[in-house]
PDB file of C-alpha atoms in Angstrom:
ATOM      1  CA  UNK A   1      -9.634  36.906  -3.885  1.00  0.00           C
ATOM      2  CA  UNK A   2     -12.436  34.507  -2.698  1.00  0.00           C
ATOM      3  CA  UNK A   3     -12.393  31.162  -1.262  1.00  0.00           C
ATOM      4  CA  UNK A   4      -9.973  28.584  -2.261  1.00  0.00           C
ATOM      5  CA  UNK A   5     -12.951  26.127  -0.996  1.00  0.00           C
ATOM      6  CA  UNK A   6     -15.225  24.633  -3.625  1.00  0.00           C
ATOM      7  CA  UNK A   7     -17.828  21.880  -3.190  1.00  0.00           C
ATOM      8  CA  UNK A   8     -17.155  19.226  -5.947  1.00  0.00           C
ATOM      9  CA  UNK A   9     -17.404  15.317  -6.638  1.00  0.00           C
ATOM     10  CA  UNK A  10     -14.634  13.945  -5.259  1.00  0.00           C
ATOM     11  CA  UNK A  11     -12.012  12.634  -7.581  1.00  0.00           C
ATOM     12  CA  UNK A  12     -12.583  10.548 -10.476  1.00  0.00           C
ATOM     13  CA  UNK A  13     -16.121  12.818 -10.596  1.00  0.00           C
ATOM     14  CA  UNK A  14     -18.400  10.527  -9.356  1.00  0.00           C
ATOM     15  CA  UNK A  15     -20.566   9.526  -5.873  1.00  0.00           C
ATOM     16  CA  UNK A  16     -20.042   6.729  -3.981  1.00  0.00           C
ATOM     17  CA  UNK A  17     -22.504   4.610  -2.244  1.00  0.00           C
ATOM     18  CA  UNK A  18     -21.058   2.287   0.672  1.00  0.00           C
ATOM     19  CA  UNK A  19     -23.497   0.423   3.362  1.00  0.00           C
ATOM     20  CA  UNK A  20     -23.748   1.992   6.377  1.00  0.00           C
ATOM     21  CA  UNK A  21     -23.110  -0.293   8.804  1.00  0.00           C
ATOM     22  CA  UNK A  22     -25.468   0.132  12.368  1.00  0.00           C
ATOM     23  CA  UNK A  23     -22.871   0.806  14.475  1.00  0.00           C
ATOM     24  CA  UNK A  24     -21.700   3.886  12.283  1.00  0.00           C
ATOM     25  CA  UNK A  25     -25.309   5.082  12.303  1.00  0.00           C
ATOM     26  CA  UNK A  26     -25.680   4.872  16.093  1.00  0.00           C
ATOM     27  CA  UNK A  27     -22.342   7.024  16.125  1.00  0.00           C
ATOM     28  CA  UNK A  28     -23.525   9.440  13.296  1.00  0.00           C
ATOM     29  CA  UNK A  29     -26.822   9.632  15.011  1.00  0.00           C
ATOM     30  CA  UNK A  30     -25.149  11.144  18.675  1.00  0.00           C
ATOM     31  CA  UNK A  31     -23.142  12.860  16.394  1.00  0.00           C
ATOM     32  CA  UNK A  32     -25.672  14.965  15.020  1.00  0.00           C
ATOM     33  CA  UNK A  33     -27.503  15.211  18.325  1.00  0.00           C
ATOM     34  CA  UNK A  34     -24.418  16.898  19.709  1.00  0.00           C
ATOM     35  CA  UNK A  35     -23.481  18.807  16.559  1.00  0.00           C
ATOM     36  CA  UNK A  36     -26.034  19.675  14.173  1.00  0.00           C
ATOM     37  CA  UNK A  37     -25.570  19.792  10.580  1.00  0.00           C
ATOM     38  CA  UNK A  38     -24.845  23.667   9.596  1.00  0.00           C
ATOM     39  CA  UNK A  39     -25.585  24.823   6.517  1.00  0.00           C
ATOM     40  CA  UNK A  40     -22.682  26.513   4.658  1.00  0.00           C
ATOM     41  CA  UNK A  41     -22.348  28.063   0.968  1.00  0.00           C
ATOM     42  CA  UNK A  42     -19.231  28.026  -1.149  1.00  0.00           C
ATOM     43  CA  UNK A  43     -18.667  27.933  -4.774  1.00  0.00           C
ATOM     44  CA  UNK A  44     -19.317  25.003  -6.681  1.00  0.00           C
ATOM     45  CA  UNK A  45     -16.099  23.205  -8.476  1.00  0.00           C
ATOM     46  CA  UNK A  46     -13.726  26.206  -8.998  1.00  0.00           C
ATOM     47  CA  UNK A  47     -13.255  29.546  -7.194  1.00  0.00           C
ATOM     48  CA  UNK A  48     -16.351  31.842  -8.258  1.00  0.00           C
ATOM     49  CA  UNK A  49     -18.508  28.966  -9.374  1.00  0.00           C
ATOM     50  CA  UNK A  50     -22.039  28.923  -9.342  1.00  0.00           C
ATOM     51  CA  UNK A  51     -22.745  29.006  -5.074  1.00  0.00           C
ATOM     52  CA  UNK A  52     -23.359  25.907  -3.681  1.00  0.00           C
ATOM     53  CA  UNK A  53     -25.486  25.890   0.095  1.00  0.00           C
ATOM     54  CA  UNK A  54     -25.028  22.051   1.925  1.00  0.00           C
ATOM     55  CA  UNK A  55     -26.049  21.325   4.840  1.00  0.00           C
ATOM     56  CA  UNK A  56     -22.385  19.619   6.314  1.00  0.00           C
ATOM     57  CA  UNK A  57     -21.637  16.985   9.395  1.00  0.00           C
ATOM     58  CA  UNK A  58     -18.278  17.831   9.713  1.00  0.00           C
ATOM     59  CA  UNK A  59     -17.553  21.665  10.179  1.00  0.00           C
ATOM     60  CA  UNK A  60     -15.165  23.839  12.406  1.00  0.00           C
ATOM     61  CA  UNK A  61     -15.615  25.329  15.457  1.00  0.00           C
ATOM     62  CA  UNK A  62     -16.844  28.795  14.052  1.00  0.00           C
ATOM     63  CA  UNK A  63     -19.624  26.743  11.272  1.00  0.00           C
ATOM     64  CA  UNK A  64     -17.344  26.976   8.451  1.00  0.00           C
ATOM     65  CA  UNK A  65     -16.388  24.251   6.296  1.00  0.00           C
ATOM     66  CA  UNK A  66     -12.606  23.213   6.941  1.00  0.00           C
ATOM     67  CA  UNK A  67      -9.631  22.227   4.494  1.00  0.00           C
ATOM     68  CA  UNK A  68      -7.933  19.005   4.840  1.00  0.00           C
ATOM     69  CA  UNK A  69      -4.641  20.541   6.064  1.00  0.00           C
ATOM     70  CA  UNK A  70      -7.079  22.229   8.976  1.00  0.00           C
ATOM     71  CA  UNK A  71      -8.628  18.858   9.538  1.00  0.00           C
ATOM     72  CA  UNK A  72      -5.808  17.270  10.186  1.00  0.00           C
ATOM     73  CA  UNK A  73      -3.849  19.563  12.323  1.00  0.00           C
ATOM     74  CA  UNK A  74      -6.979  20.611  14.204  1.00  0.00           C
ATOM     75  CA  UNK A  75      -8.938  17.807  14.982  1.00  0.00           C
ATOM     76  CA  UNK A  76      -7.135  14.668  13.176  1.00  0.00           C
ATOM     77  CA  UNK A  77      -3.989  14.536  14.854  1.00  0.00           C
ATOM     78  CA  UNK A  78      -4.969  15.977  18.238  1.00  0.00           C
ATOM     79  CA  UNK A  79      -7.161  12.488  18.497  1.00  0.00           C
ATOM     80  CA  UNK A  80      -4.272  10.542  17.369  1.00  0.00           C
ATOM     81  CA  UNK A  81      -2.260  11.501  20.448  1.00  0.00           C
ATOM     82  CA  UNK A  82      -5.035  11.468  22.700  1.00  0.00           C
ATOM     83  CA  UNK A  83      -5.078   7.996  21.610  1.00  0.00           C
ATOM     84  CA  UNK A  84      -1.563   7.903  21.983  1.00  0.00           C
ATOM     85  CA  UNK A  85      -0.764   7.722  18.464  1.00  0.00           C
ATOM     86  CA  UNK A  86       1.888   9.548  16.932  1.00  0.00           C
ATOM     87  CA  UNK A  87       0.860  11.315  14.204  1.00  0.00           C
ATOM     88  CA  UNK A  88       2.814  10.900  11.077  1.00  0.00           C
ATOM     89  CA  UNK A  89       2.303  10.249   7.278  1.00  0.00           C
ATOM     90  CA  UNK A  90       1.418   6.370   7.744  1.00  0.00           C
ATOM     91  CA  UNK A  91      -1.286   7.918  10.747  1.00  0.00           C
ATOM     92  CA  UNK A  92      -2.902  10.384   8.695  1.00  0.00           C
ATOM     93  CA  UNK A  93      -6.906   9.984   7.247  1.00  0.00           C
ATOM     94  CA  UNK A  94      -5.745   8.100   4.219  1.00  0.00           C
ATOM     95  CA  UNK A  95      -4.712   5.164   6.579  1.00  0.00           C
ATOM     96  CA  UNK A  96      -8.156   4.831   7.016  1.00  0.00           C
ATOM     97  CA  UNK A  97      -8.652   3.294   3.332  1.00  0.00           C
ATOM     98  CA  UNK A  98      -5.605   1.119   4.258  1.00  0.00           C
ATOM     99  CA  UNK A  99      -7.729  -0.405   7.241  1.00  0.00           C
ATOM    100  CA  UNK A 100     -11.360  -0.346   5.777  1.00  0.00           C
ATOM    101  CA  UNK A 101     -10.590  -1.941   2.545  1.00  0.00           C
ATOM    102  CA  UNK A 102      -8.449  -5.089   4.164  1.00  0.00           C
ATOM    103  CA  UNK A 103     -11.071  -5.025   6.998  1.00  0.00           C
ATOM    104  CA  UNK A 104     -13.768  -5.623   4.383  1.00  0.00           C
ATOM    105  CA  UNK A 105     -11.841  -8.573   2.083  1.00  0.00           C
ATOM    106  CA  UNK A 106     -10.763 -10.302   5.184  1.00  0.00           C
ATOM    107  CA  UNK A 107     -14.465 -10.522   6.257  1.00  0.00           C
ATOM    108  CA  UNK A 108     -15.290 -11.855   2.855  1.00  0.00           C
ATOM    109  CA  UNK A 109     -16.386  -8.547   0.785  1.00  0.00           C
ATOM    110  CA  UNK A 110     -16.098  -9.170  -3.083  1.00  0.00           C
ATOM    111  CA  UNK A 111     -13.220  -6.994  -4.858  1.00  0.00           C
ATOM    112  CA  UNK A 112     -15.680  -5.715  -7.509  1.00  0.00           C
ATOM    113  CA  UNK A 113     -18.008  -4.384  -4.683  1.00  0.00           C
ATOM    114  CA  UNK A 114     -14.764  -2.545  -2.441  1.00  0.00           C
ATOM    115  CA  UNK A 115     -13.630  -1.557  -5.740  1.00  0.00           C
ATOM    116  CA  UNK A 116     -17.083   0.482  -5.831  1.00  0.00           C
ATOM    117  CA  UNK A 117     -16.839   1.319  -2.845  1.00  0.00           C
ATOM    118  CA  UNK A 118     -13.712   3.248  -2.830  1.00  0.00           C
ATOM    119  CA  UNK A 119     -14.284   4.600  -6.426  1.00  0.00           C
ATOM    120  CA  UNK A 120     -12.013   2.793  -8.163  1.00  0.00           C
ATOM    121  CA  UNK A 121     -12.644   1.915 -11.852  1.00  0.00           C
ATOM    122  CA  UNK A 122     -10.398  -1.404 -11.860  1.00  0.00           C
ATOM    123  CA  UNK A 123     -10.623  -4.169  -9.158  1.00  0.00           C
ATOM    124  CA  UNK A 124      -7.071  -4.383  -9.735  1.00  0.00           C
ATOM    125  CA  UNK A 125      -6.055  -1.560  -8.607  1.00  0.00           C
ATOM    126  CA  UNK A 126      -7.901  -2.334  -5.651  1.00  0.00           C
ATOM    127  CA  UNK A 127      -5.972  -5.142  -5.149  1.00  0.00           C
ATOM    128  CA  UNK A 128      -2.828  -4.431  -5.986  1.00  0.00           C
ATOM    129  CA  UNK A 129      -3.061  -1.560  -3.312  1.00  0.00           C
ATOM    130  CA  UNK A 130      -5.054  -2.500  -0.381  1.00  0.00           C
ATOM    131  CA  UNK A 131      -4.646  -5.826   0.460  1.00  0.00           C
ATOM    132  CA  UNK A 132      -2.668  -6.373   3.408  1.00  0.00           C
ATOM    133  CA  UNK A 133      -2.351  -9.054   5.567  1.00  0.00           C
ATOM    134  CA  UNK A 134      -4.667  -9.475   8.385  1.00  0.00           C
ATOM    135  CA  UNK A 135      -4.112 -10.473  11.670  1.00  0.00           C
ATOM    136  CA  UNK A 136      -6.149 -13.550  10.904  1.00  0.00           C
ATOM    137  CA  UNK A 137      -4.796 -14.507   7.130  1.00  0.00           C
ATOM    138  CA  UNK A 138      -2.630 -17.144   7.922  1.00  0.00           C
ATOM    139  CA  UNK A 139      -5.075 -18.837  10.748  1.00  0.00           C
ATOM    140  CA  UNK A 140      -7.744 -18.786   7.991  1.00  0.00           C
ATOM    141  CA  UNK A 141      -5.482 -20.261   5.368  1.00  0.00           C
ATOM    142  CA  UNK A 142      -4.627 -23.505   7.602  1.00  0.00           C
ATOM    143  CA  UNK A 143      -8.214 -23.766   8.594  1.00  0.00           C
ATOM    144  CA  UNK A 144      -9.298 -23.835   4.647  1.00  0.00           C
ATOM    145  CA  UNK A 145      -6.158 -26.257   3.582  1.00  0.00           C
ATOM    146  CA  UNK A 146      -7.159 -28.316   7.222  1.00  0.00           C
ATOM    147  CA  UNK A 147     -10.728 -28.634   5.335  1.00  0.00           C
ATOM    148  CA  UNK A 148      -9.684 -30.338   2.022  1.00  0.00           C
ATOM    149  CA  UNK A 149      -7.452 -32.473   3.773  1.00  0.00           C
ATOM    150  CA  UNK A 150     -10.271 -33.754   6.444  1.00  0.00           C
ATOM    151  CA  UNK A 151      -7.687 -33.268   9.758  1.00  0.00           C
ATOM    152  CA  UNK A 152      -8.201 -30.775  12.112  1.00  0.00           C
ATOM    153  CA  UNK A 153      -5.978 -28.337  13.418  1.00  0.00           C
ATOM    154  CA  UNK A 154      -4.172 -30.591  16.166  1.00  0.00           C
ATOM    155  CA  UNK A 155      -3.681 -33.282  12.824  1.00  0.00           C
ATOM    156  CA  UNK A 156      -6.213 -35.534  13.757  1.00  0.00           C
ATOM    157  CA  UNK A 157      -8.259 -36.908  10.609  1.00  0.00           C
ATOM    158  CA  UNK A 158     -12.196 -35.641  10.911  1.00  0.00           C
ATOM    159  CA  UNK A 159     -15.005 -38.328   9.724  1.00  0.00           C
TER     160      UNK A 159
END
């Protein structure tokens, strides 16, 4: 039986394009400095597909390409509790979604462009799961109402 791994579009078959910040190119640059790409081959879309040779950024020790399940136990979680997080369900990489796309509408990010950015056909959907409250929400919402009332925040009326 041959590898369970296939390279494919990720789900809802289609690419994403997101801005890459600076800062996340500065860290994918010494990245790649300190772990070159490899190139590895596996089947493209289903087991004994046509093969497939990418050059990847994320690989295992040994220059394979890794699983999620391998991902996670292997690398994922051992930085969690380095970082002195447990790892658990609410930890795990999806939590990262949950803190880039609230990150993002909090600083002012249209919901039609996250939408995009995450792949998701509906801004709805986008909204209905990722917005959580942010630290600064309710700060923000007394500074706008403090605005179109002309006071500021210790009540005193603004010219």
């Amino acid at each position: 039986m041959g590898s369970r791994l296939v390279y494919a579009l990720p789900k809802g078959r289609k690419t994403r394009d997101i801005p890459l910040p600076g800062s996340v190119g500065v860290a994918l640059t010494r990245h790649l400095e300190e772990f070159p790409p490899v190139p590895v081959t596996l089947p493209w879309e289903v087991p004994g597909g046509p093969a497939t040779t990418v050059n990847l950024v994320v690989h295992g020790r040994t220059n394979v390409a890794m699983d999620r399940h391998t991902f996670n136990r292997g690398y994922w979680h051992s930085a969690l509790t380095a970082a002195g997080i447990q790892p658990t369900r609410a930890t795990g990489m999806h939590a990262l979604r949950h803190f880039y796309a609230p990150l993002l509408l909090d600083a002012g990010e249209s919901v039609k462009a996250l939408s995009e950015y995450l792949g998701h056909a509906d801004p709805g959907f986008t909204l209905r799961t990722y917005t959580h409250l942010m630290p600064t929400s309710e700060d923000r919402t007394r500074r706008a109402v403090d605005k179109v009332f002309g006071s500021t925040p210790d009540g005193l009326a603004t010219a």
